[in-house]
Short mmCIF file of N, CA and C in Angstrom, two decimals:
data_model
loop_
_atom_site.label_atom_id
_atom_site.label_comp_id
_atom_site.label_asym_id
_atom_site.label_seq_id
_atom_site.Cartn_x
_atom_site.Cartn_y
_atom_site.Cartn_z
N UNK A 13 14.73 8.42 -29.53
CA UNK A 13 13.52 8.64 -28.74
C UNK A 13 13.91 9.10 -27.34
N UNK A 14 13.20 10.05 -26.80
CA UNK A 14 13.46 10.60 -25.48
C UNK A 14 12.65 9.82 -24.44
N UNK A 15 13.33 9.37 -23.37
CA UNK A 15 12.62 8.72 -22.27
C UNK A 15 11.84 9.78 -21.49
N UNK A 16 10.95 9.31 -20.62
CA UNK A 16 10.09 10.23 -19.87
C UNK A 16 10.87 11.09 -18.89
N UNK A 17 12.01 10.58 -18.42
CA UNK A 17 12.74 11.32 -17.40
C UNK A 17 14.15 10.76 -17.28
N UNK A 18 15.00 11.55 -16.64
CA UNK A 18 16.32 11.03 -16.36
C UNK A 18 17.33 12.10 -16.06
N UNK A 19 18.50 11.62 -15.65
CA UNK A 19 19.66 12.47 -15.43
C UNK A 19 20.54 12.31 -16.66
N UNK A 20 21.02 13.42 -17.18
CA UNK A 20 21.80 13.43 -18.41
C UNK A 20 23.03 14.31 -18.25
N UNK A 21 24.10 13.94 -18.93
CA UNK A 21 25.28 14.80 -18.96
C UNK A 21 24.92 16.09 -19.68
N UNK A 22 25.47 17.18 -19.19
CA UNK A 22 25.23 18.49 -19.81
C UNK A 22 25.48 18.40 -21.32
N UNK A 23 24.53 18.94 -22.09
CA UNK A 23 24.67 18.99 -23.53
C UNK A 23 24.22 17.75 -24.28
N UNK A 24 23.79 16.71 -23.57
CA UNK A 24 23.44 15.46 -24.23
C UNK A 24 21.99 15.37 -24.69
N UNK A 25 21.18 16.34 -24.32
CA UNK A 25 19.75 16.34 -24.66
C UNK A 25 19.33 17.78 -24.87
N UNK A 26 18.48 18.01 -25.88
CA UNK A 26 18.01 19.39 -26.06
C UNK A 26 16.49 19.46 -25.97
N UNK A 27 16.03 20.65 -25.70
CA UNK A 27 14.61 20.89 -25.48
C UNK A 27 13.77 20.55 -26.70
N UNK A 28 14.25 20.84 -27.88
CA UNK A 28 13.48 20.52 -29.09
C UNK A 28 13.20 19.03 -29.21
N UNK A 29 14.18 18.19 -28.85
CA UNK A 29 13.96 16.74 -28.89
C UNK A 29 12.87 16.31 -27.91
N UNK A 30 12.87 16.92 -26.74
CA UNK A 30 11.85 16.60 -25.73
C UNK A 30 10.47 16.99 -26.25
N UNK A 31 10.33 18.21 -26.76
CA UNK A 31 9.05 18.67 -27.26
C UNK A 31 8.58 17.81 -28.44
N UNK A 32 9.49 17.43 -29.31
CA UNK A 32 9.12 16.58 -30.45
C UNK A 32 8.65 15.21 -29.98
N UNK A 33 9.27 14.67 -28.93
CA UNK A 33 8.84 13.37 -28.42
C UNK A 33 7.41 13.44 -27.87
N UNK A 34 7.05 14.57 -27.30
CA UNK A 34 5.68 14.75 -26.80
C UNK A 34 4.71 14.85 -27.97
N UNK A 35 5.08 15.60 -28.98
CA UNK A 35 4.21 15.77 -30.16
C UNK A 35 3.99 14.46 -30.92
N UNK A 36 4.93 13.53 -30.83
CA UNK A 36 4.81 12.25 -31.53
C UNK A 36 3.95 11.22 -30.79
N UNK A 37 3.56 11.54 -29.57
CA UNK A 37 2.73 10.60 -28.79
C UNK A 37 1.42 10.33 -29.53
N UNK A 38 0.95 9.13 -29.42
CA UNK A 38 -0.31 8.75 -30.06
C UNK A 38 -1.51 9.51 -29.53
N UNK A 39 -1.47 9.91 -28.28
CA UNK A 39 -2.61 10.62 -27.69
C UNK A 39 -2.36 12.13 -27.61
N UNK A 40 -1.42 12.65 -28.39
CA UNK A 40 -1.12 14.08 -28.36
C UNK A 40 -2.34 14.93 -28.74
N UNK A 41 -3.27 14.38 -29.50
CA UNK A 41 -4.45 15.16 -29.91
C UNK A 41 -5.29 15.62 -28.71
N UNK A 42 -5.09 15.01 -27.54
CA UNK A 42 -5.79 15.43 -26.31
C UNK A 42 -5.13 16.66 -25.68
N UNK A 43 -3.97 17.05 -26.19
CA UNK A 43 -3.18 18.14 -25.60
C UNK A 43 -3.67 19.49 -26.10
N UNK A 44 -3.91 20.40 -25.15
CA UNK A 44 -4.22 21.78 -25.47
C UNK A 44 -3.17 22.74 -24.94
N UNK A 45 -2.29 22.22 -24.06
CA UNK A 45 -1.28 23.06 -23.41
C UNK A 45 -0.01 22.23 -23.18
N UNK A 46 1.12 22.84 -23.42
CA UNK A 46 2.40 22.28 -22.98
C UNK A 46 3.02 23.33 -22.05
N UNK A 47 3.20 22.95 -20.80
CA UNK A 47 3.82 23.84 -19.82
C UNK A 47 5.28 23.45 -19.64
N UNK A 48 6.14 24.45 -19.48
CA UNK A 48 7.57 24.21 -19.41
C UNK A 48 8.20 25.00 -18.27
N UNK A 49 9.04 24.31 -17.51
CA UNK A 49 9.85 24.94 -16.47
C UNK A 49 11.30 24.67 -16.85
N UNK A 50 12.10 25.72 -16.94
CA UNK A 50 13.52 25.58 -17.21
C UNK A 50 14.26 26.17 -16.00
N UNK A 51 14.98 25.32 -15.29
CA UNK A 51 15.82 25.79 -14.19
C UNK A 51 17.17 26.17 -14.74
N UNK A 52 17.65 27.35 -14.39
CA UNK A 52 18.95 27.84 -14.87
C UNK A 52 19.83 28.23 -13.68
N UNK A 53 21.12 28.35 -13.93
CA UNK A 53 22.06 28.75 -12.88
C UNK A 53 21.87 30.24 -12.60
N UNK A 54 21.53 30.53 -11.37
CA UNK A 54 21.36 31.90 -10.90
C UNK A 54 22.73 32.49 -10.59
N UNK A 55 22.92 33.76 -10.84
CA UNK A 55 24.20 34.44 -10.66
C UNK A 55 24.50 34.89 -9.25
N UNK A 56 23.62 34.58 -8.31
CA UNK A 56 23.91 34.88 -6.91
C UNK A 56 23.29 33.78 -6.05
N UNK A 57 23.77 33.66 -4.83
CA UNK A 57 23.29 32.61 -3.95
C UNK A 57 21.81 32.80 -3.66
N UNK A 58 21.17 31.73 -3.20
CA UNK A 58 19.74 31.74 -2.91
C UNK A 58 19.37 32.89 -1.97
N UNK A 59 20.20 33.11 -0.96
CA UNK A 59 19.94 34.19 0.00
C UNK A 59 20.22 35.56 -0.60
N UNK A 60 20.96 35.59 -1.70
CA UNK A 60 21.27 36.84 -2.38
C UNK A 60 22.54 37.48 -1.88
N UNK A 61 23.13 38.30 -2.72
CA UNK A 61 24.27 39.09 -2.32
C UNK A 61 25.63 38.47 -2.56
N UNK A 62 25.72 37.15 -2.68
CA UNK A 62 27.00 36.50 -2.92
C UNK A 62 27.01 36.02 -4.37
N UNK A 63 28.03 36.44 -5.10
CA UNK A 63 28.12 36.14 -6.53
C UNK A 63 28.48 34.67 -6.75
N UNK A 64 27.69 34.00 -7.62
CA UNK A 64 27.98 32.62 -8.00
C UNK A 64 28.78 32.65 -9.30
N UNK A 65 29.92 31.95 -9.31
CA UNK A 65 30.75 31.84 -10.50
C UNK A 65 30.28 30.68 -11.39
N UNK A 66 30.02 29.53 -10.77
CA UNK A 66 29.59 28.35 -11.51
C UNK A 66 29.04 27.33 -10.52
N UNK A 67 28.48 26.24 -11.06
CA UNK A 67 28.00 25.11 -10.26
C UNK A 67 28.54 23.82 -10.84
N UNK A 68 28.67 22.83 -9.98
CA UNK A 68 28.89 21.46 -10.40
C UNK A 68 27.74 20.64 -9.85
N UNK A 69 27.12 19.84 -10.70
CA UNK A 69 26.04 18.97 -10.26
C UNK A 69 26.41 17.52 -10.49
N UNK A 70 26.18 16.72 -9.47
CA UNK A 70 26.40 15.28 -9.53
C UNK A 70 25.12 14.61 -9.08
N UNK A 71 24.98 13.34 -9.44
CA UNK A 71 23.78 12.61 -9.05
C UNK A 71 24.12 11.16 -8.74
N UNK A 72 23.35 10.57 -7.89
CA UNK A 72 23.32 9.12 -7.71
C UNK A 72 22.39 8.67 -8.83
N UNK A 73 22.97 8.46 -10.03
CA UNK A 73 22.19 8.40 -11.28
C UNK A 73 21.14 7.31 -11.30
N UNK A 74 21.49 6.10 -10.90
CA UNK A 74 20.51 5.02 -10.96
C UNK A 74 19.27 5.35 -10.12
N UNK A 75 19.51 5.81 -8.91
CA UNK A 75 18.38 6.16 -8.01
C UNK A 75 17.67 7.41 -8.52
N UNK A 76 18.41 8.39 -9.01
CA UNK A 76 17.80 9.63 -9.53
C UNK A 76 16.88 9.31 -10.70
N UNK A 77 17.34 8.47 -11.63
CA UNK A 77 16.49 8.08 -12.76
C UNK A 77 15.22 7.39 -12.28
N UNK A 78 15.37 6.51 -11.31
CA UNK A 78 14.22 5.78 -10.76
C UNK A 78 13.21 6.75 -10.14
N UNK A 79 13.70 7.68 -9.35
CA UNK A 79 12.81 8.64 -8.67
C UNK A 79 12.15 9.57 -9.69
N UNK A 80 12.92 10.07 -10.65
CA UNK A 80 12.35 10.96 -11.66
C UNK A 80 11.25 10.25 -12.46
N UNK A 81 11.51 9.02 -12.86
CA UNK A 81 10.48 8.26 -13.60
C UNK A 81 9.26 8.00 -12.73
N UNK A 82 9.48 7.74 -11.45
CA UNK A 82 8.36 7.53 -10.53
C UNK A 82 7.49 8.77 -10.38
N UNK A 83 8.12 9.92 -10.27
CA UNK A 83 7.36 11.19 -10.18
C UNK A 83 6.54 11.38 -11.45
N UNK A 84 7.16 11.18 -12.60
CA UNK A 84 6.44 11.36 -13.87
C UNK A 84 5.27 10.38 -13.98
N UNK A 85 5.51 9.14 -13.58
CA UNK A 85 4.47 8.12 -13.64
C UNK A 85 3.30 8.47 -12.72
N UNK A 86 3.60 8.96 -11.53
CA UNK A 86 2.53 9.38 -10.60
C UNK A 86 1.69 10.50 -11.21
N UNK A 87 2.38 11.51 -11.75
CA UNK A 87 1.68 12.72 -12.19
C UNK A 87 0.95 12.56 -13.51
N UNK A 88 1.42 11.67 -14.39
CA UNK A 88 0.77 11.52 -15.70
C UNK A 88 -0.63 10.89 -15.56
N UNK A 89 -0.91 10.31 -14.42
CA UNK A 89 -2.23 9.71 -14.20
C UNK A 89 -3.25 10.70 -13.65
N UNK A 90 -2.86 11.93 -13.45
CA UNK A 90 -3.82 12.95 -12.99
C UNK A 90 -4.74 13.35 -14.14
N UNK A 91 -5.90 13.80 -13.78
CA UNK A 91 -6.94 14.15 -14.76
C UNK A 91 -6.43 15.17 -15.79
N UNK A 92 -6.63 14.85 -17.06
CA UNK A 92 -6.31 15.78 -18.13
C UNK A 92 -4.85 15.82 -18.54
N UNK A 93 -3.98 15.05 -17.91
CA UNK A 93 -2.55 15.09 -18.20
C UNK A 93 -2.21 14.02 -19.24
N UNK A 94 -1.46 14.43 -20.25
CA UNK A 94 -1.07 13.55 -21.35
C UNK A 94 0.36 13.05 -21.18
N UNK A 95 1.28 13.91 -20.75
CA UNK A 95 2.68 13.53 -20.60
C UNK A 95 3.34 14.40 -19.55
N UNK A 96 4.29 13.81 -18.82
CA UNK A 96 5.12 14.53 -17.86
C UNK A 96 6.54 14.05 -18.07
N UNK A 97 7.47 14.97 -18.26
CA UNK A 97 8.88 14.64 -18.42
C UNK A 97 9.73 15.55 -17.56
N UNK A 98 10.73 14.95 -16.91
CA UNK A 98 11.70 15.71 -16.11
C UNK A 98 13.09 15.25 -16.53
N UNK A 99 13.89 16.18 -16.99
CA UNK A 99 15.26 15.89 -17.44
C UNK A 99 16.22 16.82 -16.72
N UNK A 100 17.09 16.25 -15.88
CA UNK A 100 18.04 17.04 -15.10
C UNK A 100 19.45 16.76 -15.61
N UNK A 101 20.26 17.79 -15.66
CA UNK A 101 21.61 17.66 -16.19
C UNK A 101 22.64 17.62 -15.07
N UNK A 102 23.77 16.98 -15.36
CA UNK A 102 24.90 16.94 -14.44
C UNK A 102 26.13 17.46 -15.19
N UNK A 103 27.12 17.89 -14.41
CA UNK A 103 28.35 18.42 -14.99
C UNK A 103 28.67 19.77 -14.40
N UNK A 104 29.45 20.54 -15.13
CA UNK A 104 29.83 21.89 -14.70
C UNK A 104 29.03 22.91 -15.49
N UNK A 105 28.48 23.90 -14.79
CA UNK A 105 27.57 24.87 -15.39
C UNK A 105 27.98 26.29 -15.04
N UNK A 106 27.86 27.17 -16.02
CA UNK A 106 28.09 28.60 -15.82
C UNK A 106 26.76 29.29 -15.55
N UNK A 107 26.82 30.51 -15.07
CA UNK A 107 25.62 31.30 -14.83
C UNK A 107 24.81 31.40 -16.13
N UNK A 108 23.52 31.13 -16.02
CA UNK A 108 22.63 31.19 -17.18
C UNK A 108 22.43 29.86 -17.89
N UNK A 109 23.28 28.87 -17.61
CA UNK A 109 23.12 27.56 -18.25
C UNK A 109 21.86 26.85 -17.75
N UNK A 110 21.24 26.06 -18.64
CA UNK A 110 20.08 25.25 -18.27
C UNK A 110 20.52 24.08 -17.40
N UNK A 111 19.75 23.84 -16.32
CA UNK A 111 20.02 22.73 -15.40
C UNK A 111 18.97 21.63 -15.50
N UNK A 112 17.73 22.01 -15.75
CA UNK A 112 16.62 21.05 -15.71
C UNK A 112 15.50 21.52 -16.61
N UNK A 113 14.85 20.55 -17.25
CA UNK A 113 13.63 20.80 -18.02
C UNK A 113 12.52 19.96 -17.42
N UNK A 114 11.44 20.61 -17.07
CA UNK A 114 10.23 19.92 -16.62
C UNK A 114 9.15 20.30 -17.62
N UNK A 115 8.55 19.31 -18.27
CA UNK A 115 7.56 19.56 -19.32
C UNK A 115 6.31 18.76 -19.00
N UNK A 116 5.18 19.44 -19.03
CA UNK A 116 3.89 18.80 -18.79
C UNK A 116 2.96 19.15 -19.94
N UNK A 117 2.38 18.12 -20.54
CA UNK A 117 1.38 18.30 -21.60
C UNK A 117 0.04 17.84 -21.07
N UNK A 118 -0.99 18.63 -21.36
CA UNK A 118 -2.31 18.26 -20.89
C UNK A 118 -3.40 19.00 -21.62
N UNK A 119 -4.62 18.70 -21.23
CA UNK A 119 -5.79 19.24 -21.91
C UNK A 119 -6.00 20.72 -21.63
N UNK A 120 -5.85 21.13 -20.36
CA UNK A 120 -6.19 22.51 -19.97
C UNK A 120 -5.09 23.11 -19.09
N UNK A 121 -4.92 24.42 -19.16
CA UNK A 121 -3.83 25.09 -18.45
C UNK A 121 -3.90 24.89 -16.94
N UNK A 122 -5.10 24.90 -16.35
CA UNK A 122 -5.19 24.75 -14.90
C UNK A 122 -4.59 23.41 -14.46
N UNK A 123 -4.90 22.35 -15.21
CA UNK A 123 -4.35 21.03 -14.89
C UNK A 123 -2.84 21.02 -15.09
N UNK A 124 -2.38 21.57 -16.19
CA UNK A 124 -0.96 21.57 -16.51
C UNK A 124 -0.17 22.39 -15.49
N UNK A 125 -0.65 23.59 -15.15
CA UNK A 125 0.08 24.44 -14.21
C UNK A 125 0.24 23.77 -12.85
N UNK A 126 -0.83 23.15 -12.34
CA UNK A 126 -0.73 22.52 -11.01
C UNK A 126 0.21 21.32 -11.03
N UNK A 127 0.17 20.53 -12.09
CA UNK A 127 1.07 19.38 -12.19
C UNK A 127 2.50 19.84 -12.41
N UNK A 128 2.71 20.87 -13.19
CA UNK A 128 4.05 21.41 -13.41
C UNK A 128 4.67 21.85 -12.09
N UNK A 129 3.91 22.55 -11.29
CA UNK A 129 4.40 23.00 -9.98
C UNK A 129 4.73 21.81 -9.08
N UNK A 130 3.83 20.83 -9.05
CA UNK A 130 4.07 19.66 -8.22
C UNK A 130 5.31 18.90 -8.69
N UNK A 131 5.49 18.77 -9.99
CA UNK A 131 6.67 18.08 -10.52
C UNK A 131 7.95 18.78 -10.09
N UNK A 132 7.97 20.10 -10.17
CA UNK A 132 9.16 20.86 -9.77
C UNK A 132 9.42 20.68 -8.28
N UNK A 133 8.40 20.84 -7.45
CA UNK A 133 8.59 20.71 -6.00
C UNK A 133 9.06 19.31 -5.64
N UNK A 134 8.52 18.30 -6.29
CA UNK A 134 8.90 16.93 -5.97
C UNK A 134 10.31 16.60 -6.42
N UNK A 135 10.71 17.00 -7.63
CA UNK A 135 12.08 16.65 -8.02
C UNK A 135 13.08 17.35 -7.11
N UNK A 136 12.79 18.59 -6.70
CA UNK A 136 13.72 19.33 -5.84
C UNK A 136 13.88 18.67 -4.48
N UNK A 137 12.82 18.05 -3.96
CA UNK A 137 12.89 17.46 -2.63
C UNK A 137 13.20 15.96 -2.63
N UNK A 138 12.96 15.25 -3.73
CA UNK A 138 13.07 13.79 -3.71
C UNK A 138 14.26 13.21 -4.46
N UNK A 139 14.83 13.93 -5.41
CA UNK A 139 15.82 13.34 -6.31
C UNK A 139 17.24 13.57 -5.76
N UNK A 140 18.05 12.49 -5.69
CA UNK A 140 19.42 12.63 -5.16
C UNK A 140 20.38 13.26 -6.17
N UNK A 141 20.28 14.58 -6.25
CA UNK A 141 21.17 15.39 -7.08
C UNK A 141 21.88 16.35 -6.14
N UNK A 142 23.20 16.48 -6.32
CA UNK A 142 24.02 17.22 -5.39
C UNK A 142 24.69 18.39 -6.10
N UNK A 143 24.62 19.57 -5.45
CA UNK A 143 25.08 20.81 -6.07
C UNK A 143 26.26 21.39 -5.29
N UNK A 144 27.34 21.67 -6.03
CA UNK A 144 28.47 22.38 -5.46
C UNK A 144 28.48 23.78 -6.06
N UNK A 145 28.49 24.78 -5.17
CA UNK A 145 28.43 26.17 -5.59
C UNK A 145 29.82 26.79 -5.46
N UNK A 146 30.25 27.46 -6.52
CA UNK A 146 31.52 28.19 -6.53
C UNK A 146 31.16 29.67 -6.47
N UNK A 147 31.61 30.34 -5.41
CA UNK A 147 31.21 31.74 -5.19
C UNK A 147 32.43 32.65 -5.15
N UNK A 148 32.14 33.94 -5.36
CA UNK A 148 33.18 34.98 -5.30
C UNK A 148 32.71 36.04 -4.30
N UNK A 149 33.53 36.28 -3.29
CA UNK A 149 33.22 37.31 -2.30
C UNK A 149 34.37 38.32 -2.28
N UNK A 150 34.27 39.31 -1.41
CA UNK A 150 35.35 40.29 -1.26
C UNK A 150 36.64 39.61 -0.82
N UNK A 151 36.51 38.48 -0.14
CA UNK A 151 37.68 37.76 0.40
C UNK A 151 38.25 36.75 -0.59
N UNK A 152 37.62 36.60 -1.75
CA UNK A 152 38.13 35.67 -2.75
C UNK A 152 37.13 34.61 -3.15
N UNK A 153 37.63 33.57 -3.78
CA UNK A 153 36.78 32.49 -4.28
C UNK A 153 36.73 31.34 -3.27
N UNK A 154 35.57 30.69 -3.21
CA UNK A 154 35.44 29.49 -2.40
C UNK A 154 34.34 28.63 -3.00
N UNK A 155 34.25 27.42 -2.51
CA UNK A 155 33.21 26.51 -2.99
C UNK A 155 32.73 25.64 -1.84
N UNK A 156 31.54 25.10 -1.98
CA UNK A 156 30.96 24.22 -0.97
C UNK A 156 29.81 23.45 -1.59
N UNK A 157 29.58 22.26 -1.06
CA UNK A 157 28.39 21.50 -1.43
C UNK A 157 27.23 22.17 -0.72
N UNK A 158 26.17 22.42 -1.42
CA UNK A 158 25.06 23.19 -0.85
C UNK A 158 24.53 22.54 0.42
N UNK A 159 24.49 21.22 0.49
CA UNK A 159 24.01 20.57 1.71
C UNK A 159 24.92 20.82 2.91
N UNK A 160 26.20 21.17 2.64
CA UNK A 160 27.14 21.45 3.71
C UNK A 160 27.11 22.90 4.16
N UNK A 161 26.44 23.73 3.41
CA UNK A 161 26.45 25.18 3.67
C UNK A 161 25.65 25.50 4.94
N UNK A 162 26.21 26.29 5.83
CA UNK A 162 25.45 26.70 7.01
C UNK A 162 24.30 27.64 6.61
N UNK A 163 23.37 27.83 7.53
CA UNK A 163 22.20 28.67 7.25
C UNK A 163 22.58 30.11 6.94
N UNK A 164 23.63 30.61 7.53
CA UNK A 164 24.09 31.97 7.23
C UNK A 164 25.46 31.86 6.58
N UNK A 165 25.66 32.62 5.52
CA UNK A 165 26.92 32.53 4.80
C UNK A 165 28.07 33.00 5.69
N UNK A 166 29.05 32.14 5.87
CA UNK A 166 30.20 32.46 6.74
C UNK A 166 31.47 32.32 5.92
N UNK A 167 32.35 33.30 6.00
CA UNK A 167 33.65 33.25 5.28
C UNK A 167 34.60 32.38 6.08
#
């Protein structure tokens, strides 16, 4: 059985299991929409122009699980929402790999879309997950924790 949320080692959980856990809910008959957000490793830095080779993600797992479950619990009580799940992965990731699944099931698309957006914004700002970016520039390879990165990319 899939829990509502959590931090997981890369490859330890798949999207089909998450969707099946939602479909098995006793109140699934109230669902008319399942909205899905999949965060993947982008091949260039957020500002653009610098090639990303890979990422490493780490988490303060106990606190991250607590915060993720809290976000899901807050949002599942909104009108028309049947289920909210957020599953974030840790480990080493290549460009294109899945990093996070946010799934919202609800009665109508307007409700699901707004909660899906809120869930994404909240996990990005509230959950203690740390990203190390490995980049390739004309000067070679380097890496940095994203929180340590200055506002302008400096070699």
